[in-house]
């Protein structure tokens, strides 16, 4: 049974108030808490290392898989390998996420390696939220690695959000797209205190007609540091767009390093980046509507990240 | 006396048909060809290494300095150091440039290191053109390094053009700007055949109110390769904008790696990049006006680079 801290973490990372419908695998403090499979979605514990295989049959539509992870023990460090094998012509939603509550003095760390093998013409919506809390001096560390392999005509929509409270994160996402495959990524990261976040994307557009749209939005407060790099590689007739926008506050430090690599005359690649503070006019407008300055800031940040 | 090849190179790199007005220093095949100084602009040959010091007095206005270099000997390799000491409250135009005609089998290489010390409230317009020609199998190599140190309130406008015919180039530009200093850079590079061009900018906005606008436009044809990187570092209240747009043709390869580094809450940094081929509609429009396809391409490329 989950305690109240764990239940709160689950709410934050997976919007779960009770047991989810459909397939799920809830991992708590390094152990399986509960699991459900369906006729179309199987979840199998790996035997060679920590983690699970999620197997989704061809033509599975309108189903979901939840695989949240919660950590509430100081000093726990784990690396978990989750592989998603998605058949052809599917349309499924996958909700992952990790919440850490660290009230102790030792670091708590979860490193998740997620691989997605997306079958022909399948459509995936993937939501990943990271959240940390707790008064301890131990750090909350999350290092996710995400690999996406898209077959012809597949569509992947990823929403990757780091809400707050993660002291150190090193996020790596790579993707390889075949013919007519499409990827849409929306990343939102907030750092505060002395936190450090590093995020890198490398998307290879290998198949004719493939396309990628990677949008990263971040807010860096206090003394936090963020480094964002996004590489779009166009090896054929393809379309790529990357955008990284950051709001900088207080004494924060933000670095954005996009990279466009066009290897084909029919590769069309675009990048935009902007770093700046919250516009004064926006703050004043909200304050004239009755918000305090910090409420107005909060509202602007939330609108920007979501 | 310059021969007709050298005169043609001079025209290409410095738009010079005769001896320029004002101060000049013409270098040909590793040697001083001719020099003129004025009451306000002195040119002194360095004694410790190859190159010249250009000293411009305070309050010098509406004067120009031409320092073109031409190479028409195969096998000649030279490194030249030119330092510009520009006083306060000046308004001067500096025209540099290097033309190489290599009809031989050995490489011809000119590496120029230019340093600009720009005094308070001075305004500089700097034009640099690079051009190569010749049927020889020897490569035409140009590796310019440009350093710009801007005092308070100074303004530097740089136009750096590599017209054609340069087989290999590695261009490095660094700049450090003090309070209210402003820098505007326009770079245009065309590569063809098996040429390689690498260009990197690093602009540090160190003084309050400083600003930089770096625009690079390039055209890569045939099997040529271009790598462009631009780094804007905002260490205070400042504005930075960088843009790199490239037209890719044939089997060319273009990489753009901008970098925004915001170290201050009042640093506003923006970047845009786009790589793509010439739009079909643009070609068709010009062809309906009577141009052949290659004439239409030429016209679009010229409009894009200048």
XYZ file of C-alpha atoms in Angstrom:
612
model
C 0.000 0.000 0.000
C 1.157 3.505 -0.825
C 1.416 6.011 1.999
C 0.171 9.574 1.737
C 3.525 10.980 0.523
C 3.661 8.383 -2.222
C 0.041 9.066 -3.172
C 0.825 12.781 -3.404
C 3.825 12.048 -5.670
C 1.576 9.915 -7.887
C -0.853 12.778 -8.241
C 1.924 15.165 -9.226
C 3.578 12.956 -11.821
C 0.668 11.021 -13.293
C -2.431 12.971 -12.320
C -3.521 9.788 -10.598
C -5.924 9.998 -7.679
C -6.814 6.348 -7.721
C -5.745 3.253 -9.599
C -5.709 4.101 -13.340
C -7.850 2.431 -15.950
C -6.152 0.184 -18.469
C -2.660 -1.195 -18.174
C -0.362 0.098 -15.463
C 2.798 -0.641 -13.554
C 3.431 1.344 -10.394
C 6.974 1.206 -9.017
C 7.633 2.441 -5.514
C 11.010 2.658 -3.756
C 12.642 0.264 -6.196
C 9.925 -2.371 -6.105
C 6.783 -3.291 -7.995
C 3.789 -1.867 -6.143
C 1.035 -3.000 -8.479
C 0.454 -3.957 -12.106
C -2.424 -4.469 -14.480
C -2.350 -5.801 -18.025
C -5.100 -5.921 -20.633
C -5.951 -8.172 -23.578
C -3.874 -5.923 -25.859
C -1.178 -4.595 -23.554
C 1.205 -6.888 -21.746
C 3.774 -5.847 -19.156
C 6.637 -8.248 -18.455
C 9.372 -7.880 -15.855
C 12.831 -8.033 -17.429
C 14.915 -10.942 -16.234
C 18.380 -9.655 -17.160
C 18.138 -6.227 -15.555
C 15.792 -3.943 -13.659
C 12.818 -2.811 -15.715
C 9.874 -3.920 -17.812
C 8.916 -4.705 -21.392
C 5.601 -3.206 -22.476
C 4.179 -5.013 -25.474
C 1.274 -3.482 -27.347
C -0.481 -5.579 -29.983
C -1.184 -4.408 -33.549
C -4.376 -2.334 -33.918
C -4.671 -1.454 -30.224
C -6.667 1.766 -30.100
C -7.788 4.181 -27.399
C -5.948 2.378 -24.626
C -3.474 3.732 -22.119
C -0.474 2.569 -20.096
C 0.594 4.253 -16.862
C 4.069 3.477 -15.502
C 4.760 5.967 -12.718
C 7.687 5.671 -10.328
C 7.774 7.112 -6.839
C 10.761 7.324 -4.501
C 10.387 8.386 -0.899
C 13.563 6.906 0.576
C 16.748 8.905 0.987
C 19.848 7.131 -0.356
C 18.028 5.046 -2.935
C 19.708 5.015 -6.355
C 18.264 2.967 -9.193
C 18.592 2.565 -12.953
C 15.547 1.143 -14.711
C 15.201 0.010 -18.327
C 11.733 0.161 -19.849
C 11.163 -0.942 -23.447
C 7.953 -0.205 -25.325
C 7.197 -2.441 -28.292
C 4.254 -0.871 -30.086
C 2.660 -2.805 -32.931
C 1.242 -1.424 -36.174
C -1.825 0.830 -36.496
C -2.078 1.514 -32.771
C -3.334 4.652 -31.050
C -2.279 4.656 -27.399
C -1.408 7.018 -24.569
C 1.572 6.300 -22.331
C 1.990 8.144 -19.056
C 5.325 7.865 -17.273
C 6.817 10.092 -14.642
C 8.881 10.053 -11.518
C 8.320 11.715 -8.195
C 10.986 11.872 -5.510
C 10.381 12.922 -1.926
C 13.692 13.146 -0.156
C 13.610 14.208 3.450
C 16.957 12.649 4.267
C 20.588 13.608 3.931
C 21.533 11.154 1.199
C 20.898 11.621 -2.501
C 17.900 9.884 -4.082
C 18.411 9.114 -7.770
C 16.278 7.532 -10.481
C 17.796 6.973 -13.911
C 15.249 5.738 -16.417
C 16.143 4.471 -19.872
C 13.029 4.354 -22.062
C 13.108 2.898 -25.550
C 10.136 3.186 -27.897
C 9.851 0.970 -30.958
C 6.876 2.455 -32.760
C 5.276 0.281 -35.458
C 4.041 1.377 -38.870
C 1.239 3.963 -38.851
C 0.949 3.888 -35.076
C 0.142 6.963 -33.054
C 1.584 7.457 -29.583
C 1.013 10.148 -27.063
C 3.673 10.054 -24.346
C 3.525 12.161 -21.184
C 6.394 12.244 -18.717
C 6.463 14.379 -15.602
C 9.283 14.778 -13.127
C 8.804 16.180 -9.668
C 10.782 16.448 -6.469
C 9.989 17.505 -2.910
C 11.235 17.098 0.626
C 13.197 19.151 3.163
C 16.264 16.934 3.332
C 19.722 18.040 2.303
C 20.054 14.966 0.064
C 19.730 15.774 -3.621
C 16.859 14.598 -5.842
C 18.445 13.429 -9.072
C 16.716 12.287 -12.274
C 18.602 11.311 -15.414
C 16.179 10.099 -18.069
C 17.368 8.733 -21.393
C 14.701 8.371 -24.073
C 15.187 6.604 -27.401
C 12.506 6.678 -30.084
C 12.586 4.533 -33.219
C 9.732 5.385 -35.567
C 8.627 3.137 -38.425
C 6.956 4.450 -41.580
C 3.976 6.717 -41.117
C 4.132 6.660 -37.323
C 3.345 9.673 -35.164
C 4.819 10.391 -31.742
C 3.683 13.276 -29.568
C 5.808 13.702 -26.425
C 5.202 15.989 -23.518
C 8.101 16.028 -21.098
C 7.712 18.205 -18.063
C 9.984 18.811 -15.091
C 7.635 20.553 -12.715
C 9.919 21.474 -9.836
C 12.115 20.176 -7.075
C 14.619 18.221 -9.166
C 18.116 19.185 -8.026
C 20.057 17.724 -10.876
C 18.938 16.319 -14.175
C 20.686 15.222 -17.320
C 18.069 14.508 -19.974
C 18.970 12.853 -23.256
C 16.508 12.166 -26.040
C 17.389 10.612 -29.373
C 15.018 9.777 -32.207
C 15.339 8.177 -35.643
C 12.470 8.635 -38.072
C 11.647 6.613 -41.165
C 9.508 7.583 -44.178
C 6.586 9.926 -43.383
C 7.121 9.527 -39.638
C 6.336 12.579 -37.556
C 7.509 13.647 -34.112
C 6.234 16.478 -31.955
C 8.020 17.236 -28.682
C 7.021 19.721 -26.052
C 9.466 20.053 -23.190
C 8.931 22.273 -20.177
C 11.512 22.649 -17.432
C 11.593 24.782 -14.341
C 14.677 25.054 -12.154
C 15.091 26.949 -8.906
C 17.530 27.225 -6.007
C 20.940 25.895 -7.014
C 19.495 23.316 -9.424
C 21.149 22.207 -12.623
C 19.345 20.899 -15.687
C 20.898 19.714 -18.902
C 18.779 18.546 -21.793
C 19.854 17.367 -25.217
C 17.870 16.238 -28.239
C 19.168 14.574 -31.359
C 16.577 13.864 -34.011
C 17.603 12.121 -37.235
C 15.207 12.601 -40.135
C 16.189 9.592 -42.226
C 13.011 8.799 -44.167
C 11.563 10.834 -46.989
C 8.723 13.066 -45.820
C 9.629 12.723 -42.146
C 9.236 15.724 -39.867
C 10.054 16.874 -36.353
C 8.876 19.783 -34.252
C 10.791 20.176 -30.986
C 9.741 22.987 -28.676
C 11.486 23.506 -25.372
C 10.378 26.086 -22.880
C 12.167 26.688 -19.659
C 12.161 28.926 -16.650
C 15.346 29.355 -14.622
C 15.010 31.010 -11.219
C 17.344 31.828 -8.328
C 20.908 30.546 -8.941
C 19.902 27.671 -11.183
C 21.630 26.703 -14.428
C 20.151 25.220 -17.598
C 21.884 24.005 -20.714
C 19.700 23.042 -23.651
C 20.990 21.584 -26.894
C 18.887 20.372 -29.796
C 20.264 18.833 -32.934
C 18.134 18.278 -36.034
C 19.766 16.181 -38.731
C 18.099 16.161 -42.139
C 19.390 13.276 -44.278
C 16.650 13.356 -46.901
C 13.617 15.374 -48.018
C 12.261 16.356 -44.619
C 11.076 19.187 -42.399
C 12.538 20.057 -39.021
C 11.732 22.845 -36.596
C 13.279 23.426 -33.187
C 12.519 26.212 -30.793
C 13.946 26.934 -27.378
C 12.613 29.778 -25.364
C 13.728 30.517 -21.847
C 12.661 32.914 -19.142
C 15.591 33.926 -16.990
C 15.012 35.239 -13.464
C 17.109 36.317 -10.476
C 20.721 35.137 -10.851
C 20.054 32.200 -13.153
C 22.173 31.145 -16.113
C 20.727 29.720 -19.340
C 22.584 28.374 -22.362
C 20.860 27.301 -25.580
C 22.837 25.476 -28.273
C 20.710 24.348 -31.173
C 22.292 22.611 -34.152
C 20.911 22.258 -37.661
C 22.625 19.737 -39.909
C 21.358 19.609 -43.500
C 22.745 16.718 -45.538
C 20.272 16.869 -48.381
C 19.156 19.590 -50.757
C 15.517 18.854 -49.840
C 16.062 19.070 -46.081
C 14.320 22.170 -44.708
C 15.433 22.971 -41.170
C 14.515 25.923 -39.000
C 15.518 26.981 -35.550
C 14.502 29.762 -33.199
C 15.713 30.595 -29.728
C 15.072 33.406 -27.316
C 16.233 34.034 -23.768
C 14.931 36.932 -21.760
C 13.132 38.011 -18.623
C 9.394 38.360 -18.102
C 8.168 41.444 -19.932
C 7.387 44.278 -17.545
C 4.134 45.144 -19.343
C 2.808 41.625 -18.841
C 3.439 41.838 -15.095
C 1.831 45.256 -14.810
C -1.227 44.164 -16.763
C -1.858 41.238 -14.413
C -1.175 43.392 -11.355
C -3.778 45.920 -12.446
C -6.193 42.963 -12.505
C -5.565 42.511 -8.796
C -2.708 39.994 -8.622
C 0.358 40.571 -6.465
C 3.681 40.692 -8.300
C 4.578 37.126 -7.361
C 1.113 35.824 -8.295
C 1.431 37.566 -11.646
C 4.881 36.014 -12.183
C 3.529 32.595 -11.277
C 0.690 32.917 -13.759
C 2.986 34.023 -16.588
C 5.392 31.160 -15.879
C 2.621 28.574 -15.837
C 1.191 29.873 -19.089
C 4.639 29.817 -20.652
C 5.537 26.276 -19.571
C 2.253 24.563 -20.461
C 53.850 47.601 -60.401
C 50.849 45.293 -60.280
C 50.209 43.075 -63.288
C 46.752 42.604 -64.789
C 45.922 39.522 -62.633
C 46.798 41.420 -59.476
C 44.787 44.426 -60.633
C 41.802 42.179 -61.252
C 42.144 40.700 -57.737
C 42.260 44.215 -56.292
C 39.033 45.071 -58.068
C 37.354 41.964 -56.722
C 38.394 42.380 -53.089
C 38.516 46.132 -52.652
C 36.501 47.558 -55.537
C 39.674 49.385 -56.463
C 40.234 50.403 -60.063
C 43.029 52.821 -59.304
C 45.039 53.911 -56.293
C 42.560 54.657 -53.476
C 42.142 57.990 -51.814
C 43.251 58.363 -48.227
C 45.487 55.950 -46.376
C 46.325 52.597 -47.901
C 48.726 49.689 -47.746
C 48.734 47.283 -50.679
C 50.480 43.959 -50.097
C 51.312 41.763 -53.055
C 52.904 38.291 -52.952
C 54.157 38.760 -49.420
C 55.666 42.216 -49.938
C 54.659 45.832 -49.583
C 53.554 47.121 -52.987
C 52.649 50.660 -52.002
C 51.553 52.706 -49.003
C 50.073 56.086 -48.247
C 49.491 57.723 -44.884
C 47.576 60.880 -44.004
C 47.828 63.499 -41.289
C 45.426 61.476 -39.136
C 46.147 57.899 -40.169
C 49.579 56.390 -39.804
C 50.646 52.947 -41.039
C 53.776 51.437 -39.486
C 55.464 48.170 -40.463
C 55.757 45.827 -37.485
C 59.324 45.022 -36.529
C 58.742 41.818 -34.541
C 56.584 39.984 -37.083
C 54.954 40.368 -40.456
C 52.198 42.962 -40.546
C 51.334 46.571 -39.863
C 50.004 48.844 -37.130
C 47.343 51.270 -38.288
C 47.030 54.229 -35.936
C 44.070 56.533 -36.274
C 44.059 59.792 -34.275
C 41.187 60.936 -32.067
C 38.403 62.786 -33.921
C 39.374 61.485 -37.371
C 36.201 61.666 -39.467
C 35.187 60.692 -42.969
C 38.523 59.094 -43.795
C 39.267 55.637 -45.106
C 42.013 53.022 -44.959
C 42.450 50.352 -47.637
C 44.676 47.388 -46.855
C 44.113 44.824 -49.598
C 46.311 41.768 -50.077
C 46.801 39.949 -53.371
C 48.550 36.651 -53.946
C 49.285 35.370 -57.425
C 52.121 32.923 -56.676
C 51.515 29.238 -56.136
C 53.204 27.861 -53.010
C 53.200 31.126 -51.061
C 52.042 30.796 -47.446
C 51.990 33.796 -45.141
C 50.621 34.872 -41.787
C 50.129 38.600 -41.326
C 49.243 40.528 -38.159
C 47.450 43.835 -38.609
C 46.476 45.922 -35.580
C 44.107 48.858 -35.793
C 44.337 51.421 -33.009
C 41.377 53.714 -33.428
C 41.182 56.810 -31.241
C 38.078 58.382 -29.705
C 35.225 60.045 -31.615
C 36.363 58.766 -35.004
C 34.234 57.891 -38.018
C 36.283 55.861 -40.492
C 35.903 53.194 -43.157
C 38.387 50.330 -43.340
C 38.521 48.135 -46.418
C 40.510 44.915 -46.219
C 40.300 41.848 -48.382
C 42.396 39.149 -49.937
C 42.439 37.860 -53.468
C 44.333 34.721 -54.466
C 44.995 33.661 -58.028
C 46.571 30.232 -57.980
C 47.374 28.704 -61.352
C 49.998 26.357 -59.943
C 50.021 22.982 -58.231
C 51.036 24.149 -54.752
C 48.694 25.641 -52.163
C 48.569 29.400 -51.727
C 47.597 30.475 -48.217
C 47.037 33.803 -46.495
C 46.256 33.851 -42.775
C 45.396 37.301 -41.535
C 45.039 38.218 -37.882
C 43.237 41.540 -37.518
C 42.797 43.218 -34.163
C 40.647 46.299 -33.725
C 40.927 48.490 -30.652
C 38.025 50.867 -31.070
C 38.105 54.009 -28.931
C 35.209 55.638 -27.075
C 32.304 56.790 -29.229
C 34.109 55.886 -32.438
C 32.288 54.545 -35.445
C 33.938 52.048 -37.767
C 32.733 50.523 -40.978
C 34.847 47.504 -41.906
C 34.561 45.698 -45.242
C 36.457 42.490 -45.928
C 36.179 40.512 -49.136
C 37.789 37.204 -49.948
C 38.130 35.899 -53.459
C 40.008 33.138 -55.243
C 40.581 32.223 -58.864
C 42.974 30.266 -61.085
C 43.011 26.914 -62.876
C 45.804 25.305 -60.871
C 45.318 22.225 -58.708
C 46.900 24.038 -55.744
C 44.380 25.084 -53.107
C 43.503 28.670 -52.271
C 43.370 28.898 -48.496
C 42.310 31.848 -46.323
C 42.156 31.683 -42.534
C 41.190 35.067 -41.124
C 41.075 35.760 -37.408
C 39.376 38.971 -36.352
C 39.382 40.390 -32.825
C 37.321 43.427 -31.928
C 37.621 45.305 -28.629
C 35.010 48.027 -28.342
C 35.207 50.853 -25.819
C 32.145 52.652 -24.439
C 29.673 53.975 -26.954
C 31.578 52.686 -29.973
C 29.874 51.317 -33.074
C 31.328 48.692 -35.405
C 29.642 47.649 -38.632
C 31.381 44.720 -40.343
C 30.683 43.298 -43.741
C 32.608 40.093 -44.369
C 32.143 38.489 -47.744
C 33.687 35.406 -49.275
C 32.710 35.854 -52.908
C 33.940 32.627 -54.480
C 36.955 30.509 -55.297
C 38.271 29.953 -51.758
C 38.977 26.232 -51.335
C 39.358 26.155 -47.605
C 38.648 28.750 -44.976
C 38.529 28.773 -41.225
C 37.144 32.091 -40.072
C 37.196 33.121 -36.425
C 35.759 36.347 -35.091
C 35.700 37.354 -31.434
C 34.394 40.590 -29.955
C 34.169 42.126 -26.490
C 31.846 45.060 -26.015
C 31.818 47.633 -23.233
C 28.995 49.919 -22.100
C 26.615 51.053 -24.867
C 28.877 49.609 -27.571
C 27.122 48.237 -30.603
C 28.222 45.713 -33.207
C 26.538 44.838 -36.482
C 27.951 41.993 -38.559
C 26.861 40.868 -41.968
C 28.638 37.790 -43.281
C 28.065 36.287 -46.713
C 29.784 33.119 -47.854
C 29.482 31.120 -51.024
C 31.167 27.746 -51.438
C 31.244 25.526 -54.517
C 33.081 22.457 -55.823
C 34.629 20.513 -52.944
C 35.238 23.637 -50.840
C 35.084 23.760 -47.070
C 34.204 26.795 -44.996
C 34.084 27.042 -41.247
C 33.098 30.235 -39.513
C 32.720 30.957 -35.834
C 31.689 34.059 -33.924
C 31.936 34.698 -30.224
C 30.544 38.003 -29.043
C 30.741 38.941 -25.358
C 28.293 41.623 -24.279
C 30.068 42.815 -21.142
C 28.923 46.413 -20.823
C 25.468 47.612 -19.828
C 23.405 48.601 -22.857
C 25.700 46.861 -25.327
C 24.191 45.119 -28.323
C 25.136 42.831 -31.187
C 23.395 41.851 -34.387
C 25.156 39.057 -36.281
C 23.633 37.937 -39.569
C 25.254 35.216 -41.610
C 23.990 34.195 -45.016
C 25.528 31.429 -46.980
C 25.096 29.466 -50.156
C 26.568 25.984 -50.436
C 26.730 24.442 -53.924
C 28.078 21.238 -55.436
C 29.826 19.034 -52.832
C 30.867 21.866 -50.566
C 30.601 21.870 -46.778
C 29.903 24.757 -44.420
C 29.912 24.835 -40.641
C 28.701 27.995 -38.962
C 28.729 28.619 -35.236
C 27.771 31.822 -33.473
C 27.928 32.359 -29.757
C 26.327 35.331 -28.040
C 27.231 35.769 -24.385
C 25.162 38.222 -22.384
C 26.886 39.131 -19.104
C 24.814 42.197 -18.271
C 21.768 44.166 -19.444
C 22.206 43.803 -23.194
C 20.598 42.802 -26.482
C 21.886 40.149 -28.826
C 20.489 38.799 -32.063
C 22.066 36.198 -34.324
C 20.672 34.818 -37.528
C 22.111 32.239 -39.868
C 20.338 31.432 -43.066
C 21.706 29.063 -45.651
C 20.699 28.017 -49.131
C 21.689 24.435 -49.819
C 22.119 23.213 -53.407
C 23.232 20.063 -55.199
C 25.029 17.692 -52.785
C 26.190 20.288 -50.317
C 26.228 19.926 -46.523
C 25.473 22.773 -44.115
C 25.666 22.779 -40.321
C 24.547 25.710 -38.163
C 25.340 25.736 -34.444
C 24.289 28.921 -32.718
C 24.741 29.333 -28.979
C 22.986 31.728 -26.639
C 24.485 32.149 -23.190
C 22.523 34.369 -20.807
C 24.343 35.176 -17.569
C 22.167 38.035 -16.462
C 18.454 38.502 -15.890
C 18.515 41.577 -18.152
C 20.283 39.868 -21.038
C 17.875 39.471 -23.971
C 19.216 37.078 -26.592
C 17.537 35.834 -29.748
C 18.597 33.455 -32.439
C 17.101 32.305 -35.720
C 18.405 29.837 -38.269
C 17.028 28.320 -41.427
C 18.519 25.963 -43.973
C 16.697 25.094 -47.170
C 16.828 25.132 -50.937
C 15.766 27.946 -53.264
C 11.979 28.138 -53.295
C 10.525 26.767 -56.544
C 8.051 29.634 -56.865
C 10.868 32.194 -56.800
C 12.654 30.406 -59.649
C 9.501 30.107 -61.728
C 8.640 33.766 -61.243
C 12.034 34.904 -62.533
C 11.889 32.399 -65.412
C 8.528 33.768 -66.575
C 10.297 37.137 -66.727
C 12.644 35.671 -69.326
C 15.613 34.379 -67.322
C 17.007 30.868 -67.796
C 16.945 28.622 -64.737
C 20.617 29.192 -63.958
C 20.304 32.953 -64.442
C 17.334 32.957 -62.084
C 19.333 30.946 -59.508
C 22.248 33.351 -59.829
C 20.001 36.327 -59.252
C 18.352 34.802 -56.177
C 21.745 33.875 -54.705
C 23.168 37.353 -55.258
C 20.131 38.962 -53.693
C 20.379 36.603 -50.748
C 24.102 37.123 -50.086
C 24.223 40.914 -50.428
